[in-house]
Amino acid sequence: MYWCKLRSLTTTAFVSGILLISGLQSCKPDIKQTGAVMKYYDISGFFKADTARLRKLNPEVNKTVTHNGVTENKTVHIDNWGHELNLFIQSDINRPAWKNSYKVQNTDSLIIYQAKDPDLRTTRIVIKKDKDKVKWVLIYNHTKNLLYETREKLSYFPDSVYLIEKWQQVRLMGRNNYRIQGFLKTPEQ
């Protein structure tokens, strides 16, 4: 009985520690709270604005989810676009500490951000624009620590499709591959 309680407490402490560590990033103040000037394109602001637009538009989405080769497809209306596109929002690189952490290539139609430090979570962002309108966004994320390694490729084409591809290797639990693809059917289509 004592060992069961001890094991339960140890598991609870371990899980609580993981949650605490993963939540620390959310404790950092946003760039808007600090009053600092944004050096890079406002990815977070773009996706927050687009989630508000999509919430209002309420498009029908043909959503396909694949986990380790098992696929499920449904036509749905997304209740919480902020949650649905959260990985895109979290890929914001406008933190004061990162103001010199990315190489920038800028042309008339492309903006490319490449991390100078391979330990940064967001390693690359490519934004295709036509004048001031975003045509598509590609984001590459990578995280590696003692417990797990995760790679993400996030693709977003406004009013058309979003794609989340995630590969994850978790120590003691193995490998997982995820693919979430949503085709938007807007009233104009």
PDB file of C-alpha atoms in Angstrom:
ATOM      1  CA  MET A   1       0.000   0.000   0.000  1.00  0.00           C
ATOM      2  CA  TYR A   2       2.804   2.404   0.953  1.00  0.00           C
ATOM      3  CA  TRP A   3       4.610   1.784  -2.356  1.00  0.00           C
ATOM      4  CA  CYS A   4       1.431   2.477  -4.350  1.00  0.00           C
ATOM      5  CA  LYS A   5       0.986   5.823  -2.594  1.00  0.00           C
ATOM      6  CA  LEU A   6       4.676   6.674  -3.040  1.00  0.00           C
ATOM      7  CA  ARG A   7       4.565   5.757  -6.729  1.00  0.00           C
ATOM      8  CA  SER A   8       1.397   7.836  -7.178  1.00  0.00           C
ATOM      9  CA  LEU A   9       3.027  10.842  -5.466  1.00  0.00           C
ATOM     10  CA  THR A  10       6.184  10.438  -7.546  1.00  0.00           C
ATOM     11  CA  THR A  11       4.153  10.238 -10.774  1.00  0.00           C
ATOM     12  CA  THR A  12       2.110  13.270  -9.766  1.00  0.00           C
ATOM     13  CA  ALA A  13       5.273  15.235  -8.951  1.00  0.00           C
ATOM     14  CA  PHE A  14       6.864  14.221 -12.268  1.00  0.00           C
ATOM     15  CA  VAL A  15       3.788  15.206 -14.311  1.00  0.00           C
ATOM     16  CA  SER A  16       3.473  18.472 -12.357  1.00  0.00           C
ATOM     17  CA  GLY A  17       7.135  19.243 -13.055  1.00  0.00           C
ATOM     18  CA  ILE A  18       6.687  18.635 -16.790  1.00  0.00           C
ATOM     19  CA  LEU A  19       3.600  20.870 -16.857  1.00  0.00           C
ATOM     20  CA  LEU A  20       5.432  23.586 -14.919  1.00  0.00           C
ATOM     21  CA  ILE A  21       8.415  23.510 -17.285  1.00  0.00           C
ATOM     22  CA  SER A  22       6.218  23.533 -20.395  1.00  0.00           C
ATOM     23  CA  GLY A  23       4.180  26.421 -19.005  1.00  0.00           C
ATOM     24  CA  LEU A  24       7.164  28.641 -18.245  1.00  0.00           C
ATOM     25  CA  GLN A  25       7.285  29.904 -21.811  1.00  0.00           C
ATOM     26  CA  SER A  26       3.781  31.313 -21.389  1.00  0.00           C
ATOM     27  CA  CYS A  27       4.984  33.379 -18.399  1.00  0.00           C
ATOM     28  CA  LYS A  28       7.161  35.546 -20.639  1.00  0.00           C
ATOM     29  CA  PRO A  29       5.526  38.884 -21.399  1.00  0.00           C
ATOM     30  CA  ASP A  30       4.295  39.565 -24.900  1.00  0.00           C
ATOM     31  CA  ILE A  31       6.135  42.183 -26.923  1.00  0.00           C
ATOM     32  CA  LYS A  32       3.092  44.468 -26.613  1.00  0.00           C
ATOM     33  CA  GLN A  33       3.283  44.301 -22.801  1.00  0.00           C
ATOM     34  CA  THR A  34       6.939  45.336 -22.731  1.00  0.00           C
ATOM     35  CA  GLY A  35       6.472  48.193 -25.188  1.00  0.00           C
ATOM     36  CA  ALA A  36       9.403  47.001 -27.344  1.00  0.00           C
ATOM     37  CA  VAL A  37       9.330  47.465 -31.119  1.00  0.00           C
ATOM     38  CA  MET A  38       8.783  44.334 -33.225  1.00  0.00           C
ATOM     39  CA  LYS A  39      11.787  43.477 -35.342  1.00  0.00           C
ATOM     40  CA  TYR A  40      10.204  40.623 -37.300  1.00  0.00           C
ATOM     41  CA  TYR A  41       6.850  40.069 -38.987  1.00  0.00           C
ATOM     42  CA  ASP A  42       4.055  39.781 -36.402  1.00  0.00           C
ATOM     43  CA  ILE A  43       3.178  36.084 -36.853  1.00  0.00           C
ATOM     44  CA  SER A  44       1.163  35.977 -33.625  1.00  0.00           C
ATOM     45  CA  GLY A  45      -0.802  39.099 -34.545  1.00  0.00           C
ATOM     46  CA  PHE A  46      -1.475  37.787 -38.064  1.00  0.00           C
ATOM     47  CA  PHE A  47      -2.851  34.472 -36.804  1.00  0.00           C
ATOM     48  CA  LYS A  48      -4.850  36.062 -33.973  1.00  0.00           C
ATOM     49  CA  ALA A  49      -6.488  38.399 -36.508  1.00  0.00           C
ATOM     50  CA  ASP A  50      -7.136  35.510 -38.889  1.00  0.00           C
ATOM     51  CA  THR A  51      -8.644  33.348 -36.118  1.00  0.00           C
ATOM     52  CA  ALA A  52     -11.070  36.214 -35.351  1.00  0.00           C
ATOM     53  CA  ARG A  53     -11.917  36.473 -39.055  1.00  0.00           C
ATOM     54  CA  LEU A  54     -12.441  32.706 -39.342  1.00  0.00           C
ATOM     55  CA  ARG A  55     -14.557  32.616 -36.185  1.00  0.00           C
ATOM     56  CA  LYS A  56     -16.837  35.245 -37.745  1.00  0.00           C
ATOM     57  CA  LEU A  57     -16.852  33.551 -41.166  1.00  0.00           C
ATOM     58  CA  ASN A  58     -17.430  30.072 -39.630  1.00  0.00           C
ATOM     59  CA  PRO A  59     -16.379  28.101 -42.734  1.00  0.00           C
ATOM     60  CA  GLU A  60     -17.045  24.419 -43.172  1.00  0.00           C
ATOM     61  CA  VAL A  61     -13.772  22.497 -42.878  1.00  0.00           C
ATOM     62  CA  ASN A  62     -12.975  19.135 -44.435  1.00  0.00           C
ATOM     63  CA  LYS A  63     -10.553  17.975 -41.730  1.00  0.00           C
ATOM     64  CA  THR A  64      -8.301  14.944 -41.998  1.00  0.00           C
ATOM     65  CA  VAL A  65      -6.334  13.750 -38.977  1.00  0.00           C
ATOM     66  CA  THR A  66      -3.682  11.055 -39.304  1.00  0.00           C
ATOM     67  CA  HIS A  67      -1.873   9.568 -36.305  1.00  0.00           C
ATOM     68  CA  ASN A  68       0.781   6.923 -36.995  1.00  0.00           C
ATOM     69  CA  GLY A  69      -0.857   5.948 -40.288  1.00  0.00           C
ATOM     70  CA  VAL A  70      -4.453   5.776 -38.995  1.00  0.00           C
ATOM     71  CA  THR A  71      -6.604   8.381 -40.738  1.00  0.00           C
ATOM     72  CA  GLU A  72      -9.965   9.904 -39.870  1.00  0.00           C
ATOM     73  CA  ASN A  73     -11.817  12.438 -42.001  1.00  0.00           C
ATOM     74  CA  LYS A  74     -14.790  14.636 -41.061  1.00  0.00           C
ATOM     75  CA  THR A  75     -16.494  17.773 -42.260  1.00  0.00           C
ATOM     76  CA  VAL A  76     -16.765  20.127 -39.287  1.00  0.00           C
ATOM     77  CA  HIS A  77     -17.142  23.724 -38.159  1.00  0.00           C
ATOM     78  CA  ILE A  78     -14.240  24.728 -35.905  1.00  0.00           C
ATOM     79  CA  ASP A  79     -15.515  26.110 -32.597  1.00  0.00           C
ATOM     80  CA  ASN A  80     -12.200  27.562 -31.426  1.00  0.00           C
ATOM     81  CA  TRP A  81      -9.893  28.765 -34.197  1.00  0.00           C
ATOM     82  CA  GLY A  82      -7.408  30.090 -31.639  1.00  0.00           C
ATOM     83  CA  HIS A  83      -6.961  26.561 -30.347  1.00  0.00           C
ATOM     84  CA  GLU A  84      -6.941  25.061 -33.851  1.00  0.00           C
ATOM     85  CA  LEU A  85      -4.121  27.363 -35.030  1.00  0.00           C
ATOM     86  CA  ASN A  86      -2.332  27.624 -31.681  1.00  0.00           C
ATOM     87  CA  LEU A  87       0.913  26.063 -32.966  1.00  0.00           C
ATOM     88  CA  PHE A  88       1.109  28.853 -35.554  1.00  0.00           C
ATOM     89  CA  ILE A  89       0.460  31.528 -32.904  1.00  0.00           C
ATOM     90  CA  GLN A  90       3.112  30.028 -30.585  1.00  0.00           C
ATOM     91  CA  SER A  91       5.703  30.289 -33.363  1.00  0.00           C
ATOM     92  CA  ASP A  92       6.027  34.039 -32.801  1.00  0.00           C
ATOM     93  CA  ILE A  93       9.683  35.128 -32.878  1.00  0.00           C
ATOM     94  CA  ASN A  94       9.160  38.709 -31.655  1.00  0.00           C
ATOM     95  CA  ARG A  95      10.583  38.341 -28.168  1.00  0.00           C
ATOM     96  CA  PRO A  96      13.028  41.009 -26.988  1.00  0.00           C
ATOM     97  CA  ALA A  97      15.623  38.335 -26.178  1.00  0.00           C
ATOM     98  CA  TRP A  98      15.489  37.094 -29.803  1.00  0.00           C
ATOM     99  CA  LYS A  99      15.815  40.468 -31.557  1.00  0.00           C
ATOM    100  CA  ASN A 100      19.133  39.432 -33.173  1.00  0.00           C
ATOM    101  CA  SER A 101      18.507  35.682 -33.333  1.00  0.00           C
ATOM    102  CA  TYR A 102      17.285  35.378 -36.924  1.00  0.00           C
ATOM    103  CA  LYS A 103      18.835  36.040 -40.317  1.00  0.00           C
ATOM    104  CA  VAL A 104      16.378  37.878 -42.539  1.00  0.00           C
ATOM    105  CA  GLN A 105      16.075  37.583 -46.319  1.00  0.00           C
ATOM    106  CA  ASN A 106      13.560  39.991 -47.776  1.00  0.00           C
ATOM    107  CA  THR A 107      12.430  40.295 -51.409  1.00  0.00           C
ATOM    108  CA  ASP A 108       9.376  41.886 -53.007  1.00  0.00           C
ATOM    109  CA  SER A 109       7.287  38.784 -52.369  1.00  0.00           C
ATOM    110  CA  LEU A 110       9.140  36.673 -49.784  1.00  0.00           C
ATOM    111  CA  ILE A 111      10.295  37.104 -46.203  1.00  0.00           C
ATOM    112  CA  ILE A 112      12.498  34.347 -44.811  1.00  0.00           C
ATOM    113  CA  TYR A 113      13.620  34.118 -41.194  1.00  0.00           C
ATOM    114  CA  GLN A 114      16.325  31.563 -40.366  1.00  0.00           C
ATOM    115  CA  ALA A 115      17.389  30.951 -36.762  1.00  0.00           C
ATOM    116  CA  LYS A 116      21.059  31.659 -36.078  1.00  0.00           C
ATOM    117  CA  ASP A 117      20.932  29.406 -33.007  1.00  0.00           C
ATOM    118  CA  PRO A 118      19.796  25.796 -33.698  1.00  0.00           C
ATOM    119  CA  ASP A 119      18.396  25.562 -30.161  1.00  0.00           C
ATOM    120  CA  LEU A 120      15.617  28.066 -30.883  1.00  0.00           C
ATOM    121  CA  ARG A 121      12.215  26.356 -31.189  1.00  0.00           C
ATOM    122  CA  THR A 122      11.177  28.162 -34.366  1.00  0.00           C
ATOM    123  CA  THR A 123      13.998  27.469 -36.801  1.00  0.00           C
ATOM    124  CA  ARG A 124      12.594  28.894 -40.035  1.00  0.00           C
ATOM    125  CA  ILE A 125       9.646  30.968 -41.243  1.00  0.00           C
ATOM    126  CA  VAL A 126       8.835  31.666 -44.885  1.00  0.00           C
ATOM    127  CA  ILE A 127       6.108  34.189 -45.721  1.00  0.00           C
ATOM    128  CA  LYS A 128       4.853  34.697 -49.283  1.00  0.00           C
ATOM    129  CA  LYS A 129       3.196  38.063 -49.815  1.00  0.00           C
ATOM    130  CA  ASP A 130       1.485  39.843 -52.667  1.00  0.00           C
ATOM    131  CA  LYS A 131       1.829  43.527 -51.806  1.00  0.00           C
ATOM    132  CA  ASP A 132       0.540  43.656 -48.205  1.00  0.00           C
ATOM    133  CA  LYS A 133      -1.533  40.468 -48.388  1.00  0.00           C
ATOM    134  CA  VAL A 134      -0.136  37.189 -47.005  1.00  0.00           C
ATOM    135  CA  LYS A 135      -0.534  34.405 -49.596  1.00  0.00           C
ATOM    136  CA  TRP A 136       0.981  31.614 -47.486  1.00  0.00           C
ATOM    137  CA  VAL A 137       3.123  30.937 -44.425  1.00  0.00           C
ATOM    138  CA  LEU A 138       5.475  28.017 -43.726  1.00  0.00           C
ATOM    139  CA  ILE A 139       6.877  27.527 -40.227  1.00  0.00           C
ATOM    140  CA  TYR A 140       9.443  24.966 -39.094  1.00  0.00           C
ATOM    141  CA  ASN A 141       9.803  24.207 -35.375  1.00  0.00           C
ATOM    142  CA  HIS A 142      12.188  21.869 -33.577  1.00  0.00           C
ATOM    143  CA  THR A 143      12.532  21.061 -29.887  1.00  0.00           C
ATOM    144  CA  LYS A 144      14.955  18.595 -28.369  1.00  0.00           C
ATOM    145  CA  ASN A 145      15.654  17.856 -24.720  1.00  0.00           C
ATOM    146  CA  LEU A 146      16.327  14.831 -22.509  1.00  0.00           C
ATOM    147  CA  LEU A 147      12.694  13.673 -22.577  1.00  0.00           C
ATOM    148  CA  TYR A 148      11.625  14.189 -26.172  1.00  0.00           C
ATOM    149  CA  GLU A 149      12.328  15.544 -29.629  1.00  0.00           C
ATOM    150  CA  THR A 150       9.669  17.190 -31.767  1.00  0.00           C
ATOM    151  CA  ARG A 151       9.718  18.510 -35.328  1.00  0.00           C
ATOM    152  CA  GLU A 152       6.839  20.479 -36.803  1.00  0.00           C
ATOM    153  CA  LYS A 153       6.100  21.805 -40.260  1.00  0.00           C
ATOM    154  CA  LEU A 154       3.177  24.220 -40.280  1.00  0.00           C
ATOM    155  CA  SER A 155       1.666  25.382 -43.580  1.00  0.00           C
ATOM    156  CA  TYR A 156      -1.071  27.970 -43.881  1.00  0.00           C
ATOM    157  CA  PHE A 157      -2.846  29.275 -46.974  1.00  0.00           C
ATOM    158  CA  PRO A 158      -5.521  31.808 -45.893  1.00  0.00           C
ATOM    159  CA  ASP A 159      -9.073  30.917 -47.028  1.00  0.00           C
ATOM    160  CA  SER A 160      -7.830  27.628 -48.437  1.00  0.00           C
ATOM    161  CA  VAL A 161      -5.942  25.065 -46.339  1.00  0.00           C
ATOM    162  CA  TYR A 162      -3.841  24.590 -43.229  1.00  0.00           C
ATOM    163  CA  LEU A 163      -1.525  21.665 -42.606  1.00  0.00           C
ATOM    164  CA  ILE A 164       0.199  20.609 -39.399  1.00  0.00           C
ATOM    165  CA  GLU A 165       2.811  17.879 -39.705  1.00  0.00           C
ATOM    166  CA  LYS A 166       4.383  16.753 -36.451  1.00  0.00           C
ATOM    167  CA  TRP A 167       6.969  14.090 -35.723  1.00  0.00           C
ATOM    168  CA  GLN A 168       7.653  13.308 -32.075  1.00  0.00           C
ATOM    169  CA  GLN A 169      10.027  10.902 -30.338  1.00  0.00           C
ATOM    170  CA  VAL A 170       9.291  10.569 -26.613  1.00  0.00           C
ATOM    171  CA  ARG A 171      11.700   8.697 -24.401  1.00  0.00           C
ATOM    172  CA  LEU A 172      10.150   5.460 -23.060  1.00  0.00           C
ATOM    173  CA  MET A 173       7.004   5.990 -25.150  1.00  0.00           C
ATOM    174  CA  GLY A 174       8.289   5.793 -28.711  1.00  0.00           C
ATOM    175  CA  ARG A 175       7.587   7.687 -31.894  1.00  0.00           C
ATOM    176  CA  ASN A 176       4.410   9.451 -33.001  1.00  0.00           C
ATOM    177  CA  ASN A 177       3.596  11.008 -36.347  1.00  0.00           C
ATOM    178  CA  TYR A 178       0.685  13.423 -36.695  1.00  0.00           C
ATOM    179  CA  ARG A 179      -0.794  15.105 -39.733  1.00  0.00           C
ATOM    180  CA  ILE A 180      -3.747  17.469 -39.515  1.00  0.00           C
ATOM    181  CA  GLN A 181      -5.066  18.925 -42.744  1.00  0.00           C
ATOM    182  CA  GLY A 182      -8.032  21.263 -43.008  1.00  0.00           C
ATOM    183  CA  PHE A 183      -9.547  22.398 -46.291  1.00  0.00           C
ATOM    184  CA  LEU A 184     -11.703  25.483 -45.771  1.00  0.00           C
ATOM    185  CA  LYS A 185     -14.917  25.881 -47.685  1.00  0.00           C
ATOM    186  CA  THR A 186     -15.850  29.533 -47.427  1.00  0.00           C
ATOM    187  CA  PRO A 187     -19.207  30.948 -48.579  1.00  0.00           C
ATOM    188  CA  GLU A 188     -17.473  32.607 -51.562  1.00  0.00           C
ATOM    189  CA  GLN A 189     -16.415  29.206 -52.935  1.00  0.00           C
TER     190      GLN A 189
END
